[in-house]
PDB file of C-alpha atoms and ligand atoms in Angstrom:
ATOM      1  CA  UNK A   1      -8.748  28.109  41.934  1.00 96.00           C
ATOM      2  CA  UNK A   2      -5.564  29.022  40.078  1.00 96.00           C
ATOM      3  CA  UNK A   3      -4.333  32.638  40.237  1.00 96.00           C
ATOM      4  CA  UNK A   4      -1.268  33.069  37.943  1.00 94.00           C
ATOM      5  CA  UNK A   5       0.476  29.788  38.838  1.00 91.00           C
ATOM      6  CA  UNK A   6      -0.642  30.027  42.490  1.00 96.00           C
ATOM      7  CA  UNK A   7      -3.257  27.573  43.744  1.00 96.00           C
ATOM      8  CA  UNK A   8      -5.677  28.890  46.383  1.00 97.00           C
ATOM      9  CA  UNK A   9      -8.320  26.736  48.059  1.00 97.00           C
ATOM     10  CA  UNK A  10     -11.403  28.934  48.448  1.00 97.00           C
ATOM     11  CA  UNK A  11     -13.668  26.264  49.977  1.00 95.00           C
ATOM     12  CA  UNK A  12     -13.019  27.972  53.315  1.00 96.00           C
ATOM     13  CA  UNK A  13     -13.414  31.763  53.065  1.00 98.00           C
ATOM     14  CA  UNK A  14     -10.243  33.669  52.192  1.00 98.00           C
ATOM     15  CA  UNK A  15      -9.368  37.200  53.230  1.00 98.00           C
ATOM     16  CA  UNK A  16      -8.448  39.750  50.563  1.00 98.00           C
ATOM     17  CA  UNK A  17      -6.570  42.679  52.138  1.00 98.00           C
ATOM     18  CA  UNK A  18      -7.125  46.141  50.681  1.00 98.00           C
ATOM     19  CA  UNK A  19      -3.984  48.095  49.788  1.00 97.00           C
ATOM     20  CA  UNK A  20      -4.707  51.683  48.955  1.00 79.00           C
ATOM     21  CA  UNK A  21      -2.360  53.526  46.657  1.00 85.00           C
ATOM     22  CA  UNK A  22      -4.427  56.691  46.116  1.00 64.00           C
ATOM     23  CA  UNK A  23      -2.664  60.109  46.406  1.00 64.00           C
ATOM     24  CA  UNK A  24      -2.538  60.576  50.205  1.00 53.00           C
ATOM     25  CA  UNK A  25      -0.181  57.578  50.454  1.00 46.00           C
ATOM     26  CA  UNK A  26       2.220  59.598  48.235  1.00 46.00           C
ATOM     27  CA  UNK A  27       2.109  62.769  50.302  1.00 48.00           C
ATOM     28  CA  UNK A  28       5.290  62.033  52.269  1.00 49.00           C
ATOM     29  CA  UNK A  29       7.675  62.371  49.348  1.00 53.00           C
ATOM     30  CA  UNK A  30       7.879  60.509  46.075  1.00 62.00           C
ATOM     31  CA  UNK A  31       7.624  56.955  44.830  1.00 72.00           C
ATOM     32  CA  UNK A  32      10.288  55.266  46.903  1.00 71.00           C
ATOM     33  CA  UNK A  33       8.493  56.048  50.145  1.00 79.00           C
ATOM     34  CA  UNK A  34       5.138  55.068  48.776  1.00 88.00           C
ATOM     35  CA  UNK A  35       6.433  51.718  47.529  1.00 94.00           C
ATOM     36  CA  UNK A  36       8.272  51.019  50.786  1.00 93.00           C
ATOM     37  CA  UNK A  37       5.112  51.961  52.674  1.00 93.00           C
ATOM     38  CA  UNK A  38       3.005  49.663  50.468  1.00 96.00           C
ATOM     39  CA  UNK A  39       5.421  46.740  50.969  1.00 97.00           C
ATOM     40  CA  UNK A  40       5.275  47.197  54.754  1.00 96.00           C
ATOM     41  CA  UNK A  41       1.469  47.218  54.678  1.00 96.00           C
ATOM     42  CA  UNK A  42       1.493  44.074  52.523  1.00 98.00           C
ATOM     43  CA  UNK A  43       3.974  42.302  54.810  1.00 98.00           C
ATOM     44  CA  UNK A  44       1.674  42.975  57.779  1.00 98.00           C
ATOM     45  CA  UNK A  45      -1.473  41.849  55.928  1.00 98.00           C
ATOM     46  CA  UNK A  46       0.226  38.585  54.874  1.00 98.00           C
ATOM     47  CA  UNK A  47       1.453  37.960  58.435  1.00 98.00           C
ATOM     48  CA  UNK A  48      -2.139  38.540  59.582  1.00 98.00           C
ATOM     49  CA  UNK A  49      -3.472  35.885  57.194  1.00 98.00           C
ATOM     50  CA  UNK A  50      -4.537  37.637  53.999  1.00 98.00           C
ATOM     51  CA  UNK A  51      -4.079  35.387  50.948  1.00 98.00           C
ATOM     52  CA  UNK A  52      -4.876  37.994  48.281  1.00 98.00           C
ATOM     53  CA  UNK A  53      -3.798  41.659  48.183  1.00 98.00           C
ATOM     54  CA  UNK A  54      -6.086  44.018  46.259  1.00 98.00           C
ATOM     55  CA  UNK A  55      -4.211  46.960  44.730  1.00 97.00           C
ATOM     56  CA  UNK A  56      -6.270  49.876  43.454  1.00 93.00           C
ATOM     57  CA  UNK A  57      -5.358  53.346  42.224  1.00 86.00           C
ATOM     58  CA  UNK A  58      -8.775  54.711  41.394  1.00 81.00           C
ATOM     59  CA  UNK A  59     -11.215  55.832  44.053  1.00 69.00           C
ATOM     60  CA  UNK A  60     -14.655  54.359  43.358  1.00 64.00           C
ATOM     61  CA  UNK A  61     -16.327  55.958  46.358  1.00 66.00           C
ATOM     62  CA  UNK A  62     -19.605  57.719  45.522  1.00 67.00           C
ATOM     63  CA  UNK A  63     -18.793  61.069  43.883  1.00 67.00           C
ATOM     64  CA  UNK A  64     -15.205  60.193  42.904  1.00 65.00           C
ATOM     65  CA  UNK A  65     -13.821  61.702  39.684  1.00 61.00           C
ATOM     66  CA  UNK A  66     -12.268  59.472  37.020  1.00 62.00           C
ATOM     67  CA  UNK A  67      -8.536  59.093  37.425  1.00 65.00           C
ATOM     68  CA  UNK A  68      -6.552  59.572  34.261  1.00 88.00           C
ATOM     69  CA  UNK A  69      -4.906  56.494  32.743  1.00 93.00           C
ATOM     70  CA  UNK A  70      -1.289  57.637  33.149  1.00 92.00           C
ATOM     71  CA  UNK A  71      -1.817  58.553  36.776  1.00 91.00           C
ATOM     72  CA  UNK A  72      -3.458  55.193  37.539  1.00 93.00           C
ATOM     73  CA  UNK A  73      -0.632  53.308  35.772  1.00 95.00           C
ATOM     74  CA  UNK A  74       2.013  55.264  37.718  1.00 93.00           C
ATOM     75  CA  UNK A  75       0.292  54.531  41.008  1.00 93.00           C
ATOM     76  CA  UNK A  76      -0.452  50.859  40.507  1.00 96.00           C
ATOM     77  CA  UNK A  77       2.096  49.141  38.234  1.00 97.00           C
ATOM     78  CA  UNK A  78       5.303  49.807  40.248  1.00 96.00           C
ATOM     79  CA  UNK A  79       3.499  48.644  43.405  1.00 97.00           C
ATOM     80  CA  UNK A  80       2.326  45.381  41.780  1.00 98.00           C
ATOM     81  CA  UNK A  81       5.870  44.745  40.474  1.00 98.00           C
ATOM     82  CA  UNK A  82       7.374  45.398  43.903  1.00 98.00           C
ATOM     83  CA  UNK A  83       4.880  43.127  45.701  1.00 98.00           C
ATOM     84  CA  UNK A  84       5.231  40.212  43.292  1.00 98.00           C
ATOM     85  CA  UNK A  85       9.032  40.519  43.404  1.00 97.00           C
ATOM     86  CA  UNK A  86       9.187  40.548  47.220  1.00 98.00           C
ATOM     87  CA  UNK A  87       6.331  38.227  48.275  1.00 98.00           C
ATOM     88  CA  UNK A  88       4.863  34.933  47.146  1.00 97.00           C
ATOM     89  CA  UNK A  89       1.251  36.122  47.252  1.00 98.00           C
ATOM     90  CA  UNK A  90      -1.651  36.714  44.921  1.00 98.00           C
ATOM     91  CA  UNK A  91      -2.027  40.314  43.792  1.00 98.00           C
ATOM     92  CA  UNK A  92      -5.414  41.479  42.620  1.00 98.00           C
ATOM     93  CA  UNK A  93      -5.630  44.611  40.482  1.00 98.00           C
ATOM     94  CA  UNK A  94      -8.668  46.787  41.111  1.00 97.00           C
ATOM     95  CA  UNK A  95      -9.174  48.590  37.806  1.00 97.00           C
ATOM     96  CA  UNK A  96     -11.678  49.142  35.007  1.00 97.00           C
ATOM     97  CA  UNK A  97      -9.157  50.178  32.362  1.00 97.00           C
ATOM     98  CA  UNK A  98      -7.929  47.693  29.726  1.00 98.00           C
ATOM     99  CA  UNK A  99      -4.413  49.180  29.610  1.00 97.00           C
ATOM    100  CA  UNK A 100      -4.026  48.991  33.397  1.00 97.00           C
ATOM    101  CA  UNK A 101      -5.192  45.356  33.254  1.00 98.00           C
ATOM    102  CA  UNK A 102      -2.695  44.581  30.483  1.00 98.00           C
ATOM    103  CA  UNK A 103       0.284  46.101  32.324  1.00 98.00           C
ATOM    104  CA  UNK A 104      -0.800  44.646  35.686  1.00 98.00           C
ATOM    105  CA  UNK A 105      -0.894  41.148  34.169  1.00 98.00           C
ATOM    106  CA  UNK A 106       2.630  41.683  32.779  1.00 98.00           C
ATOM    107  CA  UNK A 107       3.719  42.881  36.253  1.00 98.00           C
ATOM    108  CA  UNK A 108       2.531  39.611  37.853  1.00 98.00           C
ATOM    109  CA  UNK A 109      -1.062  40.232  38.945  1.00 98.00           C
ATOM    110  CA  UNK A 110      -3.049  37.056  39.689  1.00 98.00           C
ATOM    111  CA  UNK A 111      -6.618  38.390  39.626  1.00 98.00           C
ATOM    112  CA  UNK A 112      -8.489  41.124  37.753  1.00 98.00           C
ATOM    113  CA  UNK A 113     -10.996  42.892  40.030  1.00 98.00           C
ATOM    114  CA  UNK A 114     -13.287  45.121  37.974  1.00 98.00           C
ATOM    115  CA  UNK A 115     -16.138  47.017  39.645  1.00 97.00           C
ATOM    116  CA  UNK A 116     -17.423  47.726  36.104  1.00 97.00           C
ATOM    117  CA  UNK A 117     -17.472  44.010  35.197  1.00 98.00           C
ATOM    118  CA  UNK A 118     -15.341  44.395  32.001  1.00 98.00           C
ATOM    119  CA  UNK A 119     -17.813  46.842  30.399  1.00 98.00           C
ATOM    120  CA  UNK A 120     -15.154  49.393  29.386  1.00 97.00           C
ATOM    121  CA  UNK A 121     -13.589  49.238  25.900  1.00 97.00           C
ATOM    122  CA  UNK A 122     -10.936  46.558  25.425  1.00 98.00           C
ATOM    123  CA  UNK A 123     -11.374  44.862  28.820  1.00 98.00           C
ATOM    124  CA  UNK A 124     -13.064  41.678  27.565  1.00 98.00           C
ATOM    125  CA  UNK A 125     -10.266  41.240  25.010  1.00 98.00           C
ATOM    126  CA  UNK A 126      -7.419  41.742  27.509  1.00 98.00           C
ATOM    127  CA  UNK A 127      -8.911  39.254  29.970  1.00 98.00           C
ATOM    128  CA  UNK A 128      -9.700  36.749  27.193  1.00 98.00           C
ATOM    129  CA  UNK A 129      -6.025  36.795  26.178  1.00 98.00           C
ATOM    130  CA  UNK A 130      -4.766  35.889  29.659  1.00 97.00           C
ATOM    131  CA  UNK A 131      -5.631  32.916  31.865  1.00 96.00           C
ATOM    132  CA  UNK A 132      -6.352  34.763  35.108  1.00 98.00           C
ATOM    133  CA  UNK A 133      -9.528  34.689  37.171  1.00 98.00           C
ATOM    134  CA  UNK A 134     -11.674  37.818  36.958  1.00 98.00           C
ATOM    135  CA  UNK A 135     -14.072  39.258  39.511  1.00 98.00           C
ATOM    136  CA  UNK A 136     -17.199  40.770  37.939  1.00 98.00           C
ATOM    137  CA  UNK A 137     -18.896  43.197  40.332  1.00 98.00           C
ATOM    138  CA  UNK A 138     -22.466  44.413  40.088  1.00 98.00           C
ATOM    139  CA  UNK A 139     -23.017  48.163  40.111  1.00 98.00           C
ATOM    140  CA  UNK A 140     -26.183  50.077  39.292  1.00 97.00           C
ATOM    141  CA  UNK A 141     -25.317  53.396  37.603  1.00 93.00           C
ATOM    142  CA  UNK A 142     -21.892  55.021  37.772  1.00 91.00           C
ATOM    143  CA  UNK A 143     -19.917  56.046  40.878  1.00 90.00           C
ATOM    144  CA  UNK A 144     -20.706  59.786  40.654  1.00 90.00           C
ATOM    145  CA  UNK A 145     -24.476  59.296  40.703  1.00 91.00           C
ATOM    146  CA  UNK A 146     -25.105  55.704  41.783  1.00 93.00           C
ATOM    147  CA  UNK A 147     -26.455  56.605  45.247  1.00 91.00           C
ATOM    148  CA  UNK A 148     -29.142  58.936  43.812  1.00 93.00           C
ATOM    149  CA  UNK A 149     -32.270  56.813  44.396  1.00 91.00           C
ATOM    150  CA  UNK A 150     -31.269  53.309  43.207  1.00 94.00           C
ATOM    151  CA  UNK A 151     -34.265  51.175  42.151  1.00 95.00           C
ATOM    152  CA  UNK A 152     -34.705  47.422  41.792  1.00 96.00           C
ATOM    153  CA  UNK A 153     -37.548  45.112  40.879  1.00 96.00           C
ATOM    154  CA  UNK A 154     -36.087  42.335  42.997  1.00 97.00           C
ATOM    155  CA  UNK A 155     -32.565  43.046  44.179  1.00 97.00           C
ATOM    156  CA  UNK A 156     -31.314  39.439  43.839  1.00 98.00           C
ATOM    157  CA  UNK A 157     -33.246  38.790  40.618  1.00 98.00           C
ATOM    158  CA  UNK A 158     -31.898  41.957  38.985  1.00 98.00           C
ATOM    159  CA  UNK A 159     -28.314  41.154  40.023  1.00 98.00           C
ATOM    160  CA  UNK A 160     -28.638  37.579  38.705  1.00 98.00           C
ATOM    161  CA  UNK A 161     -29.933  38.988  35.396  1.00 98.00           C
ATOM    162  CA  UNK A 162     -26.907  41.313  35.257  1.00 98.00           C
ATOM    163  CA  UNK A 163     -24.468  38.425  35.892  1.00 98.00           C
ATOM    164  CA  UNK A 164     -26.134  36.166  33.342  1.00 98.00           C
ATOM    165  CA  UNK A 165     -25.758  38.912  30.756  1.00 98.00           C
ATOM    166  CA  UNK A 166     -22.149  39.779  31.657  1.00 98.00           C
ATOM    167  CA  UNK A 167     -21.094  36.099  31.842  1.00 98.00           C
ATOM    168  CA  UNK A 168     -22.600  35.473  28.391  1.00 98.00           C
ATOM    169  CA  UNK A 169     -20.564  38.437  27.049  1.00 98.00           C
ATOM    170  CA  UNK A 170     -17.418  37.091  28.730  1.00 98.00           C
ATOM    171  CA  UNK A 171     -17.872  33.559  27.381  1.00 98.00           C
ATOM    172  CA  UNK A 172     -18.597  34.925  23.881  1.00 98.00           C
ATOM    173  CA  UNK A 173     -15.332  36.903  24.107  1.00 98.00           C
ATOM    174  CA  UNK A 174     -13.380  33.751  25.039  1.00 98.00           C
ATOM    175  CA  UNK A 175     -13.262  34.025  28.857  1.00 98.00           C
ATOM    176  CA  UNK A 176     -13.962  30.573  30.328  1.00 98.00           C
ATOM    177  CA  UNK A 177     -16.845  30.523  32.829  1.00 98.00           C
ATOM    178  CA  UNK A 178     -14.568  28.689  35.304  1.00 98.00           C
ATOM    179  CA  UNK A 179     -12.405  31.821  35.582  1.00 98.00           C
ATOM    180  CA  UNK A 180     -15.244  34.055  36.766  1.00 98.00           C
ATOM    181  CA  UNK A 181     -15.905  35.229  40.337  1.00 98.00           C
ATOM    182  CA  UNK A 182     -19.082  37.209  41.047  1.00 98.00           C
ATOM    183  CA  UNK A 183     -19.565  40.034  43.543  1.00 98.00           C
ATOM    184  CA  UNK A 184     -22.901  41.644  44.469  1.00 98.00           C
ATOM    185  CA  UNK A 185     -21.189  45.038  44.837  1.00 98.00           C
ATOM    186  CA  UNK A 186     -22.280  46.176  48.283  1.00 98.00           C
ATOM    187  CA  UNK A 187     -22.753  49.947  48.307  1.00 98.00           C
ATOM    188  CA  UNK A 188     -22.587  50.360  44.530  1.00 98.00           C
ATOM    189  CA  UNK A 189     -25.995  51.791  43.612  1.00 98.00           C
ATOM    190  CA  UNK A 190     -27.876  50.284  46.568  1.00 98.00           C
ATOM    191  CA  UNK A 191     -29.768  51.818  49.483  1.00 98.00           C
ATOM    192  CA  UNK A 192     -29.099  50.687  53.036  1.00 98.00           C
ATOM    193  CA  UNK A 193     -32.199  48.478  52.885  1.00 98.00           C
ATOM    194  CA  UNK A 194     -31.154  46.972  49.530  1.00 98.00           C
ATOM    195  CA  UNK A 195     -27.632  46.257  50.848  1.00 98.00           C
ATOM    196  CA  UNK A 196     -29.007  44.381  53.867  1.00 98.00           C
ATOM    197  CA  UNK A 197     -31.555  42.453  51.800  1.00 98.00           C
ATOM    198  CA  UNK A 198     -28.649  41.442  49.554  1.00 98.00           C
ATOM    199  CA  UNK A 199     -26.571  40.307  52.530  1.00 98.00           C
ATOM    200  CA  UNK A 200     -29.524  38.343  53.932  1.00 98.00           C
ATOM    201  CA  UNK A 201     -30.101  36.632  50.577  1.00 98.00           C
ATOM    202  CA  UNK A 202     -26.494  36.474  49.296  1.00 98.00           C
ATOM    203  CA  UNK A 203     -26.615  32.648  49.295  1.00 98.00           C
ATOM    204  CA  UNK A 204     -29.121  32.832  46.409  1.00 98.00           C
ATOM    205  CA  UNK A 205     -26.263  34.006  44.164  1.00 98.00           C
ATOM    206  CA  UNK A 206     -24.637  30.583  44.625  1.00 98.00           C
ATOM    207  CA  UNK A 207     -27.106  29.231  42.033  1.00 98.00           C
ATOM    208  CA  UNK A 208     -24.678  30.620  39.427  1.00 98.00           C
ATOM    209  CA  UNK A 209     -22.189  27.936  40.530  1.00 98.00           C
ATOM    210  CA  UNK A 210     -19.371  30.496  40.737  1.00 98.00           C
ATOM    211  CA  UNK A 211     -17.241  31.733  43.649  1.00 98.00           C
ATOM    212  CA  UNK A 212     -18.568  34.820  45.452  1.00 98.00           C
ATOM    213  CA  UNK A 213     -16.515  37.814  46.605  1.00 98.00           C
ATOM    214  CA  UNK A 214     -18.011  40.162  49.227  1.00 98.00           C
ATOM    215  CA  UNK A 215     -16.784  43.608  50.206  1.00 98.00           C
ATOM    216  CA  UNK A 216     -18.487  45.564  52.977  1.00 98.00           C
ATOM    217  CA  UNK A 217     -15.502  46.686  55.059  1.00 98.00           C
ATOM    218  CA  UNK A 218     -16.102  50.172  56.585  1.00 98.00           C
ATOM    219  CA  UNK A 219     -18.772  50.986  53.991  1.00 98.00           C
ATOM    220  CA  UNK A 220     -21.766  53.285  54.496  1.00 98.00           C
ATOM    221  CA  UNK A 221     -24.068  50.301  55.014  1.00 98.00           C
ATOM    222  CA  UNK A 222     -22.164  49.857  58.310  1.00 98.00           C
ATOM    223  CA  UNK A 223     -21.587  53.555  59.093  1.00 98.00           C
ATOM    224  CA  UNK A 224     -25.128  54.698  58.335  1.00 98.00           C
ATOM    225  CA  UNK A 225     -26.682  51.835  60.304  1.00 98.00           C
ATOM    226  CA  UNK A 226     -24.478  52.461  63.345  1.00 98.00           C
ATOM    227  CA  UNK A 227     -24.273  56.222  62.787  1.00 98.00           C
ATOM    228  CA  UNK A 228     -20.480  56.206  63.114  1.00 98.00           C
ATOM    229  CA  UNK A 229     -17.362  57.438  61.304  1.00 98.00           C
ATOM    230  CA  UNK A 230     -14.880  55.248  59.356  1.00 97.00           C
ATOM    231  CA  UNK A 231     -12.624  54.516  62.334  1.00 97.00           C
ATOM    232  CA  UNK A 232     -15.577  53.244  64.415  1.00 98.00           C
ATOM    233  CA  UNK A 233     -16.766  50.637  61.910  1.00 98.00           C
ATOM    234  CA  UNK A 234     -14.607  47.628  62.836  1.00 98.00           C
ATOM    235  CA  UNK A 235     -17.164  45.637  64.853  1.00 98.00           C
ATOM    236  CA  UNK A 236     -19.869  46.224  62.260  1.00 98.00           C
ATOM    237  CA  UNK A 237     -17.491  45.246  59.452  1.00 98.00           C
ATOM    238  CA  UNK A 238     -16.511  42.022  61.248  1.00 99.00           C
ATOM    239  CA  UNK A 239     -20.149  41.114  61.749  1.00 99.00           C
ATOM    240  CA  UNK A 240     -20.809  41.724  58.028  1.00 99.00           C
ATOM    241  CA  UNK A 241     -17.757  39.618  57.083  1.00 99.00           C
ATOM    242  CA  UNK A 242     -18.949  36.660  59.156  1.00 98.00           C
ATOM    243  CA  UNK A 243     -22.483  36.874  57.744  1.00 98.00           C
ATOM    244  CA  UNK A 244     -21.107  37.090  54.177  1.00 98.00           C
ATOM    245  CA  UNK A 245     -18.933  34.012  54.769  1.00 98.00           C
ATOM    246  CA  UNK A 246     -21.897  32.150  56.281  1.00 98.00           C
ATOM    247  CA  UNK A 247     -23.973  33.086  53.224  1.00 98.00           C
ATOM    248  CA  UNK A 248     -21.630  31.638  50.629  1.00 98.00           C
ATOM    249  CA  UNK A 249     -18.871  34.258  50.428  1.00 98.00           C
ATOM    250  CA  UNK A 250     -15.587  32.657  49.297  1.00 98.00           C
ATOM    251  CA  UNK A 251     -13.412  35.784  49.367  1.00 98.00           C
ATOM    252  CA  UNK A 252     -13.968  38.620  51.830  1.00 99.00           C
ATOM    253  CA  UNK A 253     -12.414  41.993  50.910  1.00 98.00           C
ATOM    254  CA  UNK A 254     -11.398  43.945  54.024  1.00 98.00           C
ATOM    255  CA  UNK A 255      -9.204  46.659  55.529  1.00 98.00           C
ATOM    256  CA  UNK A 256      -8.772  44.970  58.938  1.00 98.00           C
ATOM    257  CA  UNK A 257      -7.135  41.666  58.044  1.00 98.00           C
ATOM    258  CA  UNK A 258      -6.099  40.306  61.474  1.00 98.00           C
ATOM    259  CA  UNK A 259      -9.491  40.894  63.075  1.00 99.00           C
ATOM    260  CA  UNK A 260     -11.346  39.396  60.094  1.00 99.00           C
ATOM    261  CA  UNK A 261      -9.107  36.303  59.978  1.00 98.00           C
ATOM    262  CA  UNK A 262      -9.831  35.717  63.695  1.00 98.00           C
ATOM    263  CA  UNK A 263     -13.574  36.225  63.262  1.00 98.00           C
ATOM    264  CA  UNK A 264     -13.641  33.792  60.320  1.00 98.00           C
ATOM    265  CA  UNK A 265     -11.599  31.220  62.248  1.00 98.00           C
ATOM    266  CA  UNK A 266     -14.348  31.132  64.898  1.00 98.00           C
ATOM    267  CA  UNK A 267     -16.955  30.684  62.158  1.00 98.00           C
ATOM    268  CA  UNK A 268     -14.954  27.923  60.428  1.00 98.00           C
ATOM    269  CA  UNK A 269     -14.406  26.021  63.669  1.00 98.00           C
ATOM    270  CA  UNK A 270     -18.127  26.148  64.383  1.00 98.00           C
ATOM    271  CA  UNK A 271     -19.111  25.021  60.889  1.00 96.00           C
ATOM    272  CA  UNK A 272     -16.902  21.937  61.287  1.00 96.00           C
ATOM    273  CA  UNK A 273     -19.592  20.486  63.633  1.00 98.00           C
ATOM    274  CA  UNK A 274     -22.658  21.288  61.548  1.00 94.00           C
ATOM    275  CA  UNK A 275     -24.858  18.337  60.592  1.00 93.00           C
TER     276      UNK A 275
HETATM  277  C1  8Y7 B   1     -15.459  46.712  46.250  1.00 77.93           C
HETATM  278  C2  8Y7 B   1     -14.401  46.617  45.322  1.00 77.93           C
HETATM  279  C3  8Y7 B   1     -14.407  48.592  46.232  1.00 77.93           C
HETATM  280  C4  8Y7 B   1     -16.307  45.583  46.414  1.00 77.93           C
HETATM  281  C5  8Y7 B   1     -14.949  44.456  44.774  1.00 77.93           C
HETATM  282  C6  8Y7 B   1     -14.614  50.493  49.139  1.00 77.93           C
HETATM  283  C7  8Y7 B   1     -12.606  48.137  44.513  1.00 77.93           C
HETATM  284  C8  8Y7 B   1     -14.994  50.849  47.767  1.00 77.93           C
HETATM  285  N1  8Y7 B   1     -15.431  47.958  46.815  1.00 77.93           N
HETATM  286  N2  8Y7 B   1     -14.137  45.503  44.599  1.00 77.93           N
HETATM  287  N3  8Y7 B   1     -13.751  47.801  45.330  1.00 77.93           N
HETATM  288  N4  8Y7 B   1     -16.011  44.485  45.657  1.00 77.93           N
HETATM  289  N5  8Y7 B   1     -14.736  43.324  44.071  1.00 77.93           N
HETATM  290  O1  8Y7 B   1     -15.238  51.121  50.060  1.00 77.93           O
HETATM  291  O2  8Y7 B   1     -17.290  45.574  47.162  1.00 77.93           O
HETATM  292  O3  8Y7 B   1     -13.770  49.646  49.413  1.00 77.93           O
HETATM  293  S1  8Y7 B   1     -13.907  50.250  46.513  1.00 77.93           S
END
């Protein structure tokens, strides 16, 4: 798949490293420090084997408030510019705002990652006008309320219906089907049971014939199962990453890049001997 002039083979699962540029990373004094800090994090993630860096300035955790446009632009655009200037890597922009997408593309982003699947005003048009891949994520409800009793007929069937609808909208707007990546959206309007059914049956999404992105790193589906805090979720997250890769995941979005790359290397070596 081609991400802004950069070719990436996703037939073996690739690791997307999460770079967080939300306010706490700014607490130690202004933009210079936060950009230097971001570049150091990126350098480490690339050394550890990440092939995509996901940059996001809006918290989408359950209960998060909407971040204003100007604030999101100020957080994200200088960081994307700095990364693309310094490193030869693929930068993904995690945003749902058309203007952030537009400026991120101009700053060198190689992938649009939208947890709202281009449903906000202007997003379809911005993505149609560029040639970048786009990740459409499934979410039931909106971040503030999505964990209040999510309901499905059939979790996979409902998510496939959602993707068929969104892909039709994308294609009608001029976004080629070949540019689309789908993501079941673990934790976005799903109970623990629904998240694990989705992971068990993730391979069924492959019937769409599109690459699959999976993100479960440190999420509540790990923490609530194991009854542990964020910093104790590494082993659970690695297990989820390996299962996602085994069930058709092409890109795995994680915080702990080195550990995930190692875990996936063991999986890949094993799969080499499958008959
Ligand atoms: C996902 C995501 C988040 C995910 C994609 C977190 C931005 C929540 N989760 N993007 N973003 N897929 N594509 O805990 O699962 O990382 S934010």
